[in-house]
Every structure is written in C-alpha cells, then in structure tokens.
C-alpha cells in the first residue's frame, strides 16, 4: 500500500458491515481529530465491539433513548457518551440503520500532534499512555459530546473527525478476549480486539459489581 493510499478516508461501506467484522478491521487505521489548535492523529491499537439490541453489554440493548439515538442511525458516525460524571468515550456506529451496533475505541498510538495530546493529558507518564484506555483516548483528542453524531467518512481535511485507511493489521497479530468491565450475560463475549504486544494497549479489567459508595470509596478512574 502506498503512502497516498494510507491517507485515503475509509468509505461508508467499510462501516456498513456486521460489527464483528468492522471491529478487528479498525486496528491499524488512523483516526484524525482536527481542532483550532491543530490535528492529532491516532493509530488504533485496541477496540471493542457492541452488538446493539442482541448484546446485554451494549447501551442500546434496551432500545432507543435520547442518549443512544446516534447508534440507531446510519453507519460511519461517532457516538460519544459521558461516563463517571467526568469522562467521554468515543464509538463508531456500524452495520445498517436500526441495528445500533458500534465499536468502542479503547486505545491507540498518537502518531501526529503529540504536543496537543500531551497538553490535554499532562498526567501521562510517557507517550504510550496518552491514549491508553477509552477515556484517555477521548481526552487526548479533545473529544466530547459536541462531536456526537459527527460523520467520520468525509473527505474534508478540516472535518473534526475522520478515519483514514492507515495500515491494516494482519490477522496473526490480532488478539481477542472478553471486553473490559462488562458483566452479566455479555461478560464472556470475546469481542475485545487488540494488536499483540503493542505498548499502547490498555490492561484488561474484569467487571466489578457496583456497591454503595462510602466517602472512602468515592473515587473515579484516573485518566
């Protein structure tokens, strides 16, 4: 693949497929976030698939709400949600309208615009940690709910979010396992995909049942 081909935007047909096909195929692709400060580019190294209304781990499992409405729309759009009262997470909608399938972008390597990512993530101990985890990824890229519903398949270089072809990862380098923090009936699904031995991949954490918080328990995950 030539350098020019690497920079081609992924077409909408790429996302108009079953989520379990799209998710591993996103590894090695390049997410471009453009702001007034400048662009930040991220090579995707870890993702998770969520299969809508057939998946107990999905936000869309119980149907359409104001929060998850974008998931029921056309593929190739961003679904951004807010969690723990502090952090955002970025997903890409897949399959056809109404299926509500999506891929959570869990981690990546910042390959351009590290200076802007470092300003947004001053607690990162090194560049491998800039986008190591979904909340860290969104923070490093400056992603929030204002980008919910954004089309990521356009050709406009000034668009706030785009996905470029990048360099797809060969199958023998892709690993799969249970999704991080998913409990219940969806806990066993091996729908987390990552690049083997990549230092930017986040650590796996099993689901921990919620309990009533005390003052000592009232902590949120660090990004």
mmCIF file of C-alpha atoms in Angstrom:
data_model
loop_
_atom_site.group_PDB
_atom_site.id
_atom_site.type_symbol
_atom_site.label_atom_id
_atom_site.label_comp_id
_atom_site.label_asym_id
_atom_site.label_seq_id
_atom_site.Cartn_x
_atom_site.Cartn_y
_atom_site.Cartn_z
ATOM 1 C CA UNK A 1 0.000 0.000 0.000
ATOM 2 C CA UNK A 2 1.376 3.414 -0.978
ATOM 3 C CA UNK A 3 1.642 6.425 1.320
ATOM 4 C CA UNK A 4 -1.122 8.116 -0.668
ATOM 5 C CA UNK A 5 -3.416 5.114 -0.186
ATOM 6 C CA UNK A 6 -2.697 5.166 3.555
ATOM 7 C CA UNK A 7 -4.195 8.662 3.692
ATOM 8 C CA UNK A 8 -7.441 7.791 1.917
ATOM 9 C CA UNK A 9 -10.596 8.127 4.051
ATOM 10 C CA UNK A 10 -12.426 4.896 4.821
ATOM 11 C CA UNK A 11 -15.692 4.761 2.824
ATOM 12 C CA UNK A 12 -19.077 4.364 4.468
ATOM 13 C CA UNK A 13 -19.321 0.826 3.114
ATOM 14 C CA UNK A 14 -16.458 -0.085 5.455
ATOM 15 C CA UNK A 15 -18.772 0.553 8.421
ATOM 16 C CA UNK A 16 -21.892 -0.864 6.743
ATOM 17 C CA UNK A 17 -20.954 -4.404 7.833
ATOM 18 C CA UNK A 18 -21.556 -6.564 10.934
ATOM 19 C CA UNK A 19 -19.789 -5.088 13.931
ATOM 20 C CA UNK A 20 -17.703 -8.234 14.500
ATOM 21 C CA UNK A 21 -16.185 -7.720 11.051
ATOM 22 C CA UNK A 22 -15.612 -3.998 11.427
ATOM 23 C CA UNK A 23 -14.046 -4.043 14.905
ATOM 24 C CA UNK A 24 -10.852 -6.049 14.190
ATOM 25 C CA UNK A 25 -10.545 -4.360 10.791
ATOM 26 C CA UNK A 26 -10.256 -0.967 12.527
ATOM 27 C CA UNK A 27 -6.919 -1.928 14.091
ATOM 28 C CA UNK A 28 -4.110 -0.061 12.372
ATOM 29 C CA UNK A 29 -6.471 2.542 10.899
ATOM 30 C CA UNK A 30 -5.807 6.209 11.647
ATOM 31 C CA UNK A 31 -8.257 8.459 13.461
ATOM 32 C CA UNK A 32 -7.768 12.177 12.739
ATOM 33 C CA UNK A 33 -9.056 14.783 15.189
ATOM 34 C CA UNK A 34 -8.831 18.355 13.890
ATOM 35 C CA UNK A 35 -9.235 21.390 16.147
ATOM 36 C CA UNK A 36 -8.223 25.052 16.017
ATOM 37 C CA UNK A 37 -5.000 24.036 17.784
ATOM 38 C CA UNK A 38 -4.093 21.577 15.036
ATOM 39 C CA UNK A 39 -4.610 17.920 14.095
ATOM 40 C CA UNK A 40 -3.915 14.901 16.281
ATOM 41 C CA UNK A 41 -3.636 11.531 14.527
ATOM 42 C CA UNK A 42 -4.068 8.213 16.295
ATOM 43 C CA UNK A 43 -3.248 4.693 15.063
ATOM 44 C CA UNK A 44 -5.909 2.442 16.587
ATOM 45 C CA UNK A 45 -4.499 -0.457 18.617
ATOM 46 C CA UNK A 46 -7.457 -1.663 20.720
ATOM 47 C CA UNK A 47 -11.234 -1.711 20.189
ATOM 48 C CA UNK A 48 -14.373 -3.407 21.498
ATOM 49 C CA UNK A 49 -17.482 -4.477 19.581
ATOM 50 C CA UNK A 50 -21.017 -3.882 20.883
ATOM 51 C CA UNK A 51 -23.854 -5.575 19.006
ATOM 52 C CA UNK A 52 -26.838 -3.403 19.841
ATOM 53 C CA UNK A 53 -30.116 -4.944 20.874
ATOM 54 C CA UNK A 54 -28.775 -8.522 20.925
ATOM 55 C CA UNK A 55 -25.903 -7.602 23.249
ATOM 56 C CA UNK A 56 -26.540 -7.168 27.020
ATOM 57 C CA UNK A 57 -23.306 -5.162 27.243
ATOM 58 C CA UNK A 58 -24.496 -2.520 24.774
ATOM 59 C CA UNK A 59 -26.048 0.834 25.627
ATOM 60 C CA UNK A 60 -28.701 0.012 23.008
ATOM 61 C CA UNK A 61 -29.721 -3.354 24.498
ATOM 62 C CA UNK A 62 -32.951 -1.989 25.997
ATOM 63 C CA UNK A 63 -33.867 0.104 22.985
ATOM 64 C CA UNK A 64 -33.533 3.625 21.725
ATOM 65 C CA UNK A 65 -33.142 6.568 24.089
ATOM 66 C CA UNK A 66 -32.167 10.195 23.713
ATOM 67 C CA UNK A 67 -28.646 9.275 24.844
ATOM 68 C CA UNK A 68 -28.022 6.422 22.371
ATOM 69 C CA UNK A 69 -30.070 7.649 19.386
ATOM 70 C CA UNK A 70 -26.988 8.047 17.164
ATOM 71 C CA UNK A 71 -26.341 4.300 17.425
ATOM 72 C CA UNK A 72 -29.630 3.644 15.603
ATOM 73 C CA UNK A 73 -28.689 5.926 12.731
ATOM 74 C CA UNK A 74 -26.527 5.409 9.630
ATOM 75 C CA UNK A 75 -23.075 3.811 9.893
ATOM 76 C CA UNK A 76 -19.856 5.804 9.869
ATOM 77 C CA UNK A 77 -20.869 8.298 12.564
ATOM 78 C CA UNK A 78 -19.440 8.975 16.006
ATOM 79 C CA UNK A 79 -21.323 8.012 19.156
ATOM 80 C CA UNK A 80 -19.881 9.877 22.152
ATOM 81 C CA UNK A 81 -21.084 9.198 25.677
ATOM 82 C CA UNK A 82 -20.278 10.658 29.092
ATOM 83 C CA UNK A 83 -19.318 8.368 31.981
ATOM 84 C CA UNK A 84 -18.424 8.599 35.680
ATOM 85 C CA UNK A 85 -19.627 12.206 35.561
ATOM 86 C CA UNK A 86 -16.235 13.245 34.153
ATOM 87 C CA UNK A 87 -15.023 11.358 31.066
ATOM 88 C CA UNK A 88 -16.079 10.878 27.465
ATOM 89 C CA UNK A 89 -15.735 7.756 25.305
ATOM 90 C CA UNK A 90 -15.767 7.573 21.505
ATOM 91 C CA UNK A 91 -17.519 4.883 19.447
ATOM 92 C CA UNK A 92 -18.098 4.398 15.721
ATOM 93 C CA UNK A 93 -21.523 3.257 14.501
ATOM 94 C CA UNK A 94 -21.608 0.132 12.296
ATOM 95 C CA UNK A 95 -23.979 -2.049 10.264
ATOM 96 C CA UNK A 96 -27.270 -0.728 8.888
ATOM 97 C CA UNK A 97 -29.653 1.820 10.355
ATOM 98 C CA UNK A 98 -31.628 0.463 13.272
ATOM 99 C CA UNK A 99 -29.122 -2.195 14.337
ATOM 100 C CA UNK A 100 -27.427 0.111 16.885
ATOM 101 C CA UNK A 101 -24.073 -1.671 16.607
ATOM 102 C CA UNK A 102 -20.880 0.183 17.426
ATOM 103 C CA UNK A 103 -17.168 -0.094 18.126
ATOM 104 C CA UNK A 104 -15.664 1.489 21.231
ATOM 105 C CA UNK A 105 -12.215 2.938 20.506
ATOM 106 C CA UNK A 106 -10.239 1.764 23.529
ATOM 107 C CA UNK A 107 -6.635 2.725 22.801
ATOM 108 C CA UNK A 108 -4.166 3.946 20.215
ATOM 109 C CA UNK A 109 -0.752 5.374 19.423
ATOM 110 C CA UNK A 110 -0.576 9.124 18.846
ATOM 111 C CA UNK A 111 1.433 9.423 15.623
ATOM 112 C CA UNK A 112 0.959 13.126 14.944
ATOM 113 C CA UNK A 113 0.201 16.132 17.119
ATOM 114 C CA UNK A 114 1.711 14.670 20.287
ATOM 115 C CA UNK A 115 2.269 18.163 21.640
ATOM 116 C CA UNK A 116 -1.504 18.798 21.724
ATOM 117 C CA UNK A 117 -2.227 15.355 23.188
ATOM 118 C CA UNK A 118 0.347 15.963 25.950
ATOM 119 C CA UNK A 119 -1.278 19.283 26.866
ATOM 120 C CA UNK A 120 -4.621 17.544 27.260
ATOM 121 C CA UNK A 121 -3.091 14.604 29.130
ATOM 122 C CA UNK A 122 -0.458 16.130 31.441
ATOM 123 C CA UNK A 123 -0.656 13.141 33.829
ATOM 124 C CA UNK A 124 0.560 10.699 31.169
ATOM 125 C CA UNK A 125 3.945 9.317 32.235
ATOM 126 C CA UNK A 126 5.024 8.715 28.637
ATOM 127 C CA UNK A 127 3.679 8.855 25.087
ATOM 128 C CA UNK A 128 2.419 5.249 25.242
ATOM 129 C CA UNK A 129 -0.066 6.327 27.923
ATOM 130 C CA UNK A 130 -1.510 9.305 26.060
ATOM 131 C CA UNK A 131 -4.452 7.287 24.682
ATOM 132 C CA UNK A 132 -4.188 4.044 26.683
ATOM 133 C CA UNK A 133 -7.832 3.487 27.569
ATOM 134 C CA UNK A 134 -11.089 4.905 26.136
ATOM 135 C CA UNK A 135 -11.374 7.933 28.443
ATOM 136 C CA UNK A 136 -7.700 8.784 27.934
ATOM 137 C CA UNK A 137 -8.127 8.448 24.171
ATOM 138 C CA UNK A 138 -11.054 10.860 24.122
ATOM 139 C CA UNK A 139 -9.246 13.304 26.416
ATOM 140 C CA UNK A 140 -6.047 13.254 24.339
ATOM 141 C CA UNK A 141 -8.068 14.013 21.212
ATOM 142 C CA UNK A 142 -10.302 16.642 22.762
ATOM 143 C CA UNK A 143 -13.479 14.612 22.160
ATOM 144 C CA UNK A 144 -16.703 15.481 23.959
ATOM 145 C CA UNK A 145 -20.462 15.258 23.419
ATOM 146 C CA UNK A 146 -20.324 18.115 20.920
ATOM 147 C CA UNK A 147 -18.957 15.534 18.450
ATOM 148 C CA UNK A 148 -21.816 13.084 19.000
ATOM 149 C CA UNK A 149 -23.282 12.247 15.585
ATOM 150 C CA UNK A 150 -20.274 13.508 13.587
ATOM 151 C CA UNK A 151 -19.794 11.872 10.183
ATOM 152 C CA UNK A 152 -16.289 10.311 10.118
ATOM 153 C CA UNK A 153 -16.370 9.282 6.445
ATOM 154 C CA UNK A 154 -15.989 12.669 4.763
ATOM 155 C CA UNK A 155 -13.174 13.933 2.529
ATOM 156 C CA UNK A 156 -12.928 17.398 4.084
ATOM 157 C CA UNK A 157 -9.440 17.711 5.667
ATOM 158 C CA UNK A 158 -10.858 20.280 8.100
ATOM 159 C CA UNK A 159 -13.575 17.951 9.386
ATOM 160 C CA UNK A 160 -13.406 17.462 13.170
ATOM 161 C CA UNK A 161 -13.178 13.652 12.900
ATOM 162 C CA UNK A 162 -12.052 11.389 10.053
ATOM 163 C CA UNK A 163 -10.886 7.802 9.691
ATOM 164 C CA UNK A 164 -8.060 7.103 7.241
ATOM 165 C CA UNK A 165 -7.093 3.762 5.696
ATOM 166 C CA UNK A 166 -3.766 3.551 7.537
ATOM 167 C CA UNK A 167 -2.102 0.123 7.594
ATOM 168 C CA UNK A 168 -4.458 -2.779 8.359
ATOM 169 C CA UNK A 169 -3.112 -5.291 10.872
ATOM 170 C CA UNK A 170 -2.567 -8.888 9.654
ATOM 171 C CA UNK A 171 -4.776 -11.483 11.327
ATOM 172 C CA UNK A 172 -1.904 -13.277 13.061
ATOM 173 C CA UNK A 173 -1.128 -10.116 15.070
ATOM 174 C CA UNK A 174 -4.694 -9.611 16.328
ATOM 175 C CA UNK A 175 -5.696 -10.939 19.741
ATOM 176 C CA UNK A 176 -9.212 -11.237 21.124
ATOM 177 C CA UNK A 177 -10.757 -11.684 24.566
ATOM 178 C CA UNK A 178 -13.570 -10.566 26.902
ATOM 179 C CA UNK A 179 -14.496 -6.900 26.962
ATOM 180 C CA UNK A 180 -13.184 -4.771 29.798
ATOM 181 C CA UNK A 181 -15.603 -4.158 32.666
ATOM 182 C CA UNK A 182 -18.581 -5.924 31.039
ATOM 183 C CA UNK A 183 -20.579 -8.144 33.376
ATOM 184 C CA UNK A 184 -23.696 -10.287 33.202
ATOM 185 C CA UNK A 185 -24.635 -12.224 30.075
ATOM 186 C CA UNK A 186 -22.252 -10.190 27.915
ATOM 187 C CA UNK A 187 -19.186 -10.834 30.054
ATOM 188 C CA UNK A 188 -17.932 -13.887 28.151
ATOM 189 C CA UNK A 189 -18.171 -12.476 24.639
ATOM 190 C CA UNK A 190 -14.594 -12.315 23.216
ATOM 191 C CA UNK A 191 -15.322 -9.015 21.464
ATOM 192 C CA UNK A 192 -12.294 -7.013 22.563
ATOM 193 C CA UNK A 193 -9.610 -6.859 19.856
ATOM 194 C CA UNK A 194 -6.059 -5.578 20.168
ATOM 195 C CA UNK A 195 -2.668 -5.644 18.452
ATOM 196 C CA UNK A 196 -0.397 -8.223 20.071
ATOM 197 C CA UNK A 197 2.451 -6.801 22.178
ATOM 198 C CA UNK A 198 1.592 -3.188 21.385
ATOM 199 C CA UNK A 199 2.618 -0.985 24.349
ATOM 200 C CA UNK A 200 -0.365 1.365 23.961
ATOM 201 C CA UNK A 201 -2.992 -1.353 24.612
ATOM 202 C CA UNK A 202 -4.820 -0.897 27.920
ATOM 203 C CA UNK A 203 -4.774 -3.550 30.677
ATOM 204 C CA UNK A 204 -7.773 -5.865 30.894
ATOM 205 C CA UNK A 205 -10.012 -5.453 33.940
ATOM 206 C CA UNK A 206 -12.881 -7.776 34.700
ATOM 207 C CA UNK A 207 -16.279 -6.438 35.709
ATOM 208 C CA UNK A 208 -16.608 -5.391 39.353
ATOM 209 C CA UNK A 209 -20.191 -5.358 40.690
ATOM 210 C CA UNK A 210 -21.298 -1.938 41.870
ATOM 211 C CA UNK A 211 -21.769 -1.379 45.575
ATOM 212 C CA UNK A 212 -22.985 1.501 47.701
ATOM 213 C CA UNK A 213 -20.194 4.068 47.906
ATOM 214 C CA UNK A 214 -18.848 5.495 51.121
ATOM 215 C CA UNK A 215 -16.706 8.613 51.407
ATOM 216 C CA UNK A 216 -13.591 6.426 51.193
ATOM 217 C CA UNK A 217 -14.940 4.621 48.112
ATOM 218 C CA UNK A 218 -15.846 7.761 46.158
ATOM 219 C CA UNK A 219 -13.083 7.625 43.612
ATOM 220 C CA UNK A 220 -13.099 7.835 39.800
ATOM 221 C CA UNK A 221 -10.633 6.278 37.357
ATOM 222 C CA UNK A 222 -7.581 8.375 36.590
ATOM 223 C CA UNK A 223 -7.036 9.475 33.020
#
